[in-house]
Amino acid sequence: MKIFIDTANVKEIEEASTWGIVDGVTTNPSLIAKEGKKLIDVIKKITSLIDGPISAEVSEGKANDMVNEAFKYARLHQNIVIKLPFTIEGLKACKILTSFKIKTNVTLVFSLPQAVLAAKAGATYVSPFLGRLDDLEKTDDSGYKLVKSIHEAFKEYGFTTQIISASIRHVKHVEQSILAGSDVATIPFKVLKDSYYHLLTEKGLQIFAEASKK
Ligand code: G3P
């Protein structure tokens, strides 16, 4: 399973990159806007920090405009993955970019049919959003059930599209992504840090530290 960090904050990526477990980075327009910098400048910096897939999301609405915008990002680095919204235009752009061997990540996916259509459009990755789905359906496992169903459908039909569990709000979503068979979990910095913590680990460390002093 691969772990991506879901942030455009360079300091968070710099720190997490030293932990040795980050395989890639996903950004989105909200995360880029939070940094108050140009997307191209942020993405360029990120490609120098993590040697893995780096998702940059297009903001255009029409397929041809998305493709032209995507070419601008793709030429920045070989690791760039173009994030496309799940729309008819987005999937048309996905098909075109795939024919140019440009990797794609179809995002804002909330149903199994959407995931299968993205796979049929040749998406390299598809990003089902666990947190936002749980929020909408007022449950704590709608996202889990979606990822599990996508994993089973992709296996059944032989789709090679990889699943990136996204919109991860807490460690439980990380656990659900693992159990659902997600290829990747893209995790915000704070949740990634929280994933290291367990009360009994802390308590055990204290006991061992005391013992080693004797
Ligand atoms: O970056 C895509 C996704 O992880 C964003 O999730 O719901 O926290 O904005 P959210």
mmCIF file of C-alpha atoms and ligand atoms in Angstrom:
data_model
loop_
_atom_site.group_PDB
_atom_site.id
_atom_site.type_symbol
_atom_site.label_atom_id
_atom_site.label_comp_id
_atom_site.label_asym_id
_atom_site.label_seq_id
_atom_site.Cartn_x
_atom_site.Cartn_y
_atom_site.Cartn_z
ATOM 1 C CA MET A 1 0.000 0.000 0.000
ATOM 2 C CA LYS A 2 1.268 3.490 -0.818
ATOM 3 C CA ILE A 3 0.977 6.503 1.473
ATOM 4 C CA PHE A 4 0.606 9.969 -0.100
ATOM 5 C CA ILE A 5 0.461 13.179 1.907
ATOM 6 C CA ASP A 6 -2.535 15.400 1.135
ATOM 7 C CA THR A 7 -1.137 18.922 1.446
ATOM 8 C CA ALA A 8 0.489 21.766 -0.498
ATOM 9 C CA ASN A 9 2.321 23.001 2.618
ATOM 10 C CA VAL A 10 6.030 22.673 1.853
ATOM 11 C CA LYS A 11 7.056 22.625 5.534
ATOM 12 C CA GLU A 12 4.714 19.687 6.242
ATOM 13 C CA ILE A 13 6.051 17.827 3.190
ATOM 14 C CA GLU A 14 9.665 18.557 4.176
ATOM 15 C CA GLU A 15 9.097 17.132 7.683
ATOM 16 C CA ALA A 16 7.082 14.109 6.519
ATOM 17 C CA SER A 17 9.642 13.316 3.794
ATOM 18 C CA THR A 18 12.189 12.558 6.553
ATOM 19 C CA TRP A 19 9.937 9.804 7.995
ATOM 20 C CA GLY A 20 10.706 7.479 5.093
ATOM 21 C CA ILE A 21 7.096 6.379 4.483
ATOM 22 C CA VAL A 22 5.722 9.026 2.081
ATOM 23 C CA ASP A 23 5.376 7.755 -1.502
ATOM 24 C CA GLY A 24 3.700 10.769 -3.126
ATOM 25 C CA VAL A 25 1.733 14.007 -2.705
ATOM 26 C CA THR A 26 -1.768 15.131 -3.655
ATOM 27 C CA THR A 27 -2.837 18.762 -3.845
ATOM 28 C CA ASN A 28 -6.102 20.427 -4.820
ATOM 29 C CA PRO A 29 -7.121 24.064 -5.509
ATOM 30 C CA SER A 30 -8.174 24.613 -1.851
ATOM 31 C CA LEU A 31 -4.837 23.323 -0.537
ATOM 32 C CA ILE A 32 -2.893 25.450 -3.047
ATOM 33 C CA ALA A 33 -4.987 28.562 -2.235
ATOM 34 C CA LYS A 34 -4.192 28.057 1.472
ATOM 35 C CA GLU A 35 -0.482 28.504 0.655
ATOM 36 C CA GLY A 36 -1.079 31.809 -1.142
ATOM 37 C CA LYS A 37 1.385 30.862 -3.886
ATOM 38 C CA LYS A 38 1.107 30.010 -7.588
ATOM 39 C CA LEU A 39 0.301 26.332 -8.279
ATOM 40 C CA ILE A 40 3.285 25.953 -10.624
ATOM 41 C CA ASP A 41 5.730 27.303 -7.998
ATOM 42 C CA VAL A 42 4.328 25.035 -5.248
ATOM 43 C CA ILE A 43 4.370 21.952 -7.500
ATOM 44 C CA LYS A 44 7.957 22.662 -8.650
ATOM 45 C CA LYS A 45 9.094 22.820 -4.993
ATOM 46 C CA ILE A 46 7.207 19.610 -4.094
ATOM 47 C CA THR A 47 8.836 17.685 -6.949
ATOM 48 C CA SER A 48 12.220 18.495 -5.363
ATOM 49 C CA LEU A 49 11.114 17.043 -2.007
ATOM 50 C CA ILE A 50 9.313 13.787 -2.848
ATOM 51 C CA ASP A 51 10.386 11.350 -5.575
ATOM 52 C CA GLY A 52 6.949 9.944 -6.335
ATOM 53 C CA PRO A 53 3.562 10.827 -7.924
ATOM 54 C CA ILE A 54 2.671 14.501 -7.371
ATOM 55 C CA SER A 55 -0.957 15.396 -8.198
ATOM 56 C CA ALA A 56 -1.676 18.853 -9.673
ATOM 57 C CA GLU A 57 -5.368 19.641 -10.281
ATOM 58 C CA VAL A 58 -6.618 21.515 -13.352
ATOM 59 C CA SER A 59 -9.086 24.369 -12.883
ATOM 60 C CA GLU A 60 -10.425 24.658 -16.450
ATOM 61 C CA GLY A 61 -13.931 23.332 -17.219
ATOM 62 C CA LYS A 62 -13.795 22.240 -20.864
ATOM 63 C CA ALA A 63 -11.853 19.118 -21.928
ATOM 64 C CA ASN A 64 -9.590 20.857 -24.442
ATOM 65 C CA ASP A 65 -8.782 23.643 -21.968
ATOM 66 C CA MET A 66 -8.076 21.036 -19.261
ATOM 67 C CA VAL A 67 -5.714 19.222 -21.634
ATOM 68 C CA ASN A 68 -3.816 22.427 -22.472
ATOM 69 C CA GLU A 69 -3.580 23.307 -18.773
ATOM 70 C CA ALA A 70 -2.459 19.743 -18.014
ATOM 71 C CA PHE A 71 0.381 19.937 -20.545
ATOM 72 C CA LYS A 72 1.734 22.995 -18.656
ATOM 73 C CA TYR A 73 1.895 20.997 -15.410
ATOM 74 C CA ALA A 74 3.034 17.693 -16.923
ATOM 75 C CA ARG A 75 6.139 19.298 -18.469
ATOM 76 C CA LEU A 76 7.302 20.438 -15.001
ATOM 77 C CA HIS A 77 8.431 16.948 -13.961
ATOM 78 C CA GLN A 78 8.015 13.285 -14.961
ATOM 79 C CA ASN A 79 6.322 12.561 -11.595
ATOM 80 C CA ILE A 80 3.420 14.947 -12.217
ATOM 81 C CA VAL A 81 -0.052 13.344 -12.152
ATOM 82 C CA ILE A 82 -2.888 15.460 -13.551
ATOM 83 C CA LYS A 83 -5.900 15.645 -11.244
ATOM 84 C CA LEU A 84 -9.175 15.948 -13.166
ATOM 85 C CA PRO A 85 -12.683 16.490 -11.764
ATOM 86 C CA PHE A 86 -15.262 13.740 -12.279
ATOM 87 C CA THR A 87 -17.294 15.418 -15.022
ATOM 88 C CA ILE A 88 -18.044 14.457 -18.634
ATOM 89 C CA GLU A 89 -15.426 17.015 -19.719
ATOM 90 C CA GLY A 90 -13.008 15.705 -17.106
ATOM 91 C CA LEU A 91 -13.297 12.146 -18.394
ATOM 92 C CA LYS A 92 -12.910 13.337 -22.001
ATOM 93 C CA ALA A 93 -9.685 15.063 -20.927
ATOM 94 C CA CYS A 94 -8.658 11.886 -19.087
ATOM 95 C CA LYS A 95 -8.994 9.861 -22.267
ATOM 96 C CA ILE A 96 -6.912 12.380 -24.263
ATOM 97 C CA LEU A 97 -4.174 12.697 -21.619
ATOM 98 C CA THR A 98 -3.973 8.901 -21.301
ATOM 99 C CA SER A 99 -3.345 8.689 -25.050
ATOM 100 C CA PHE A 100 -0.347 10.992 -24.453
ATOM 101 C CA LYS A 101 0.818 8.670 -21.629
ATOM 102 C CA ILE A 102 0.228 11.436 -19.053
ATOM 103 C CA LYS A 103 -0.819 9.990 -15.680
ATOM 104 C CA THR A 104 -4.226 11.074 -14.375
ATOM 105 C CA ASN A 105 -6.078 11.120 -11.051
ATOM 106 C CA VAL A 106 -9.870 11.473 -11.375
ATOM 107 C CA THR A 107 -11.047 13.194 -8.193
ATOM 108 C CA LEU A 108 -14.342 14.098 -6.444
ATOM 109 C CA VAL A 109 -15.586 10.519 -6.816
ATOM 110 C CA PHE A 110 -18.489 9.506 -4.531
ATOM 111 C CA SER A 111 -20.046 6.422 -6.151
ATOM 112 C CA LEU A 112 -19.111 3.061 -7.656
ATOM 113 C CA PRO A 113 -20.473 3.967 -11.139
ATOM 114 C CA GLN A 114 -18.317 7.116 -11.117
ATOM 115 C CA ALA A 115 -15.230 5.059 -10.239
ATOM 116 C CA VAL A 116 -15.922 2.512 -13.001
ATOM 117 C CA LEU A 117 -16.485 5.258 -15.602
ATOM 118 C CA ALA A 118 -13.179 6.875 -14.555
ATOM 119 C CA ALA A 119 -11.430 3.523 -14.958
ATOM 120 C CA LYS A 120 -13.001 3.094 -18.388
ATOM 121 C CA ALA A 121 -11.642 6.539 -19.323
ATOM 122 C CA GLY A 122 -8.182 5.164 -18.560
ATOM 123 C CA ALA A 123 -7.555 6.956 -15.271
ATOM 124 C CA THR A 124 -4.266 6.010 -13.607
ATOM 125 C CA TYR A 125 -5.832 6.793 -10.217
ATOM 126 C CA VAL A 126 -9.354 7.410 -8.933
ATOM 127 C CA SER A 127 -9.950 9.352 -5.691
ATOM 128 C CA PRO A 128 -13.069 8.401 -3.692
ATOM 129 C CA PHE A 129 -13.667 10.933 -0.869
ATOM 130 C CA LEU A 130 -14.330 9.139 2.432
ATOM 131 C CA GLY A 131 -14.777 12.150 4.756
ATOM 132 C CA ARG A 132 -17.156 14.118 2.595
ATOM 133 C CA LEU A 133 -19.298 11.022 1.924
ATOM 134 C CA ASP A 134 -19.510 10.185 5.635
ATOM 135 C CA ASP A 135 -20.426 13.850 6.292
ATOM 136 C CA LEU A 136 -23.245 13.755 3.700
ATOM 137 C CA GLU A 137 -24.671 10.395 4.756
ATOM 138 C CA LYS A 138 -24.096 11.072 8.475
ATOM 139 C CA THR A 139 -22.348 7.707 8.943
ATOM 140 C CA ASP A 140 -18.814 6.628 9.839
ATOM 141 C CA ASP A 141 -18.425 3.925 7.184
ATOM 142 C CA SER A 142 -20.018 5.088 3.917
ATOM 143 C CA GLY A 143 -16.592 5.961 2.581
ATOM 144 C CA TYR A 144 -15.222 2.598 3.669
ATOM 145 C CA LYS A 145 -18.056 0.731 1.926
ATOM 146 C CA LEU A 146 -17.489 2.744 -1.261
ATOM 147 C CA VAL A 147 -13.743 2.030 -1.383
ATOM 148 C CA LYS A 148 -14.371 -1.668 -0.665
ATOM 149 C CA SER A 149 -16.930 -1.873 -3.503
ATOM 150 C CA ILE A 150 -14.570 -0.115 -5.929
ATOM 151 C CA HIS A 151 -11.740 -2.478 -4.962
ATOM 152 C CA GLU A 152 -13.982 -5.517 -5.554
ATOM 153 C CA ALA A 153 -15.321 -4.195 -8.882
ATOM 154 C CA PHE A 154 -11.853 -3.310 -10.201
ATOM 155 C CA LYS A 155 -10.595 -6.763 -9.262
ATOM 156 C CA GLU A 156 -13.644 -8.450 -10.816
ATOM 157 C CA TYR A 157 -13.338 -6.581 -14.135
ATOM 158 C CA GLY A 158 -9.546 -6.360 -14.269
ATOM 159 C CA PHE A 159 -9.285 -2.548 -14.182
ATOM 160 C CA THR A 160 -5.699 -1.439 -13.478
ATOM 161 C CA THR A 161 -6.787 1.978 -12.204
ATOM 162 C CA GLN A 162 -5.415 2.473 -8.674
ATOM 163 C CA ILE A 163 -7.656 3.640 -5.829
ATOM 164 C CA ILE A 164 -6.501 6.647 -3.775
ATOM 165 C CA SER A 165 -8.592 6.923 -0.596
ATOM 166 C CA ALA A 166 -8.988 10.662 -0.085
ATOM 167 C CA SER A 167 -10.766 13.153 2.177
ATOM 168 C CA ILE A 168 -9.298 11.334 5.168
ATOM 169 C CA ARG A 169 -10.345 13.052 8.390
ATOM 170 C CA HIS A 170 -8.885 10.782 11.110
ATOM 171 C CA VAL A 171 -6.935 7.575 11.795
ATOM 172 C CA LYS A 172 -10.140 5.495 11.513
ATOM 173 C CA HIS A 173 -10.310 6.511 7.832
ATOM 174 C CA VAL A 174 -6.701 5.367 7.411
ATOM 175 C CA GLU A 175 -7.630 1.991 8.933
ATOM 176 C CA GLN A 176 -10.724 1.765 6.710
ATOM 177 C CA SER A 177 -8.643 2.521 3.603
ATOM 178 C CA ILE A 178 -6.291 -0.351 4.492
ATOM 179 C CA LEU A 179 -9.134 -2.791 5.236
ATOM 180 C CA ALA A 180 -11.019 -1.815 2.066
ATOM 181 C CA GLY A 181 -8.015 -2.692 -0.102
ATOM 182 C CA SER A 182 -7.141 0.826 -1.244
ATOM 183 C CA ASP A 183 -3.927 1.008 -3.315
ATOM 184 C CA VAL A 184 -3.114 4.396 -1.795
ATOM 185 C CA ALA A 185 -4.286 6.545 1.104
ATOM 186 C CA THR A 186 -3.656 10.275 0.762
ATOM 187 C CA ILE A 187 -3.443 11.597 4.295
ATOM 188 C CA PRO A 188 -3.314 15.131 5.726
ATOM 189 C CA PHE A 189 -0.135 15.858 7.730
ATOM 190 C CA LYS A 190 -1.883 15.915 11.125
ATOM 191 C CA VAL A 191 -3.681 12.594 10.499
ATOM 192 C CA LEU A 192 -0.455 11.026 9.244
ATOM 193 C CA LYS A 193 1.255 12.084 12.482
ATOM 194 C CA ASP A 194 -1.731 10.828 14.533
ATOM 195 C CA SER A 195 -1.372 7.439 12.776
ATOM 196 C CA TYR A 196 1.892 6.892 14.669
ATOM 197 C CA TYR A 197 0.246 7.366 18.068
ATOM 198 C CA HIS A 198 -1.338 4.768 20.344
ATOM 199 C CA LEU A 199 -1.806 5.154 24.113
ATOM 200 C CA LEU A 200 -0.401 1.695 24.842
ATOM 201 C CA THR A 201 2.684 2.384 22.716
ATOM 202 C CA GLU A 202 3.336 5.533 24.773
ATOM 203 C CA LYS A 203 2.738 3.657 28.037
ATOM 204 C CA GLY A 204 4.953 0.762 26.912
ATOM 205 C CA LEU A 205 7.757 3.188 26.015
ATOM 206 C CA GLN A 206 7.569 4.763 29.479
ATOM 207 C CA ILE A 207 7.751 1.325 31.157
ATOM 208 C CA PHE A 208 10.726 0.300 28.999
ATOM 209 C CA ALA A 209 12.473 3.656 29.627
ATOM 210 C CA GLU A 210 12.092 3.189 33.410
ATOM 211 C CA ALA A 211 13.310 -0.408 33.153
ATOM 212 C CA SER A 212 16.358 0.567 31.094
ATOM 213 C CA LYS A 213 17.413 3.021 33.801
ATOM 214 C CA LYS A 214 17.617 0.192 36.410
HETATM 215 O O1 G3P B 1 -7.308 16.507 -1.807
HETATM 216 C C1 G3P B 1 -8.429 15.713 -2.058
HETATM 217 C C2 G3P B 1 -9.153 15.377 -0.788
HETATM 218 O O2 G3P B 1 -8.308 14.640 0.040
HETATM 219 C C3 G3P B 1 -9.656 16.617 -0.079
HETATM 220 O O3 G3P B 1 -10.368 16.184 1.013
HETATM 221 O O4 G3P B 1 -12.580 16.639 2.059
HETATM 222 O O5 G3P B 1 -10.462 17.146 3.291
HETATM 223 O O6 G3P B 1 -11.129 18.577 1.337
HETATM 224 P P1 G3P B 1 -11.168 17.212 1.967
#
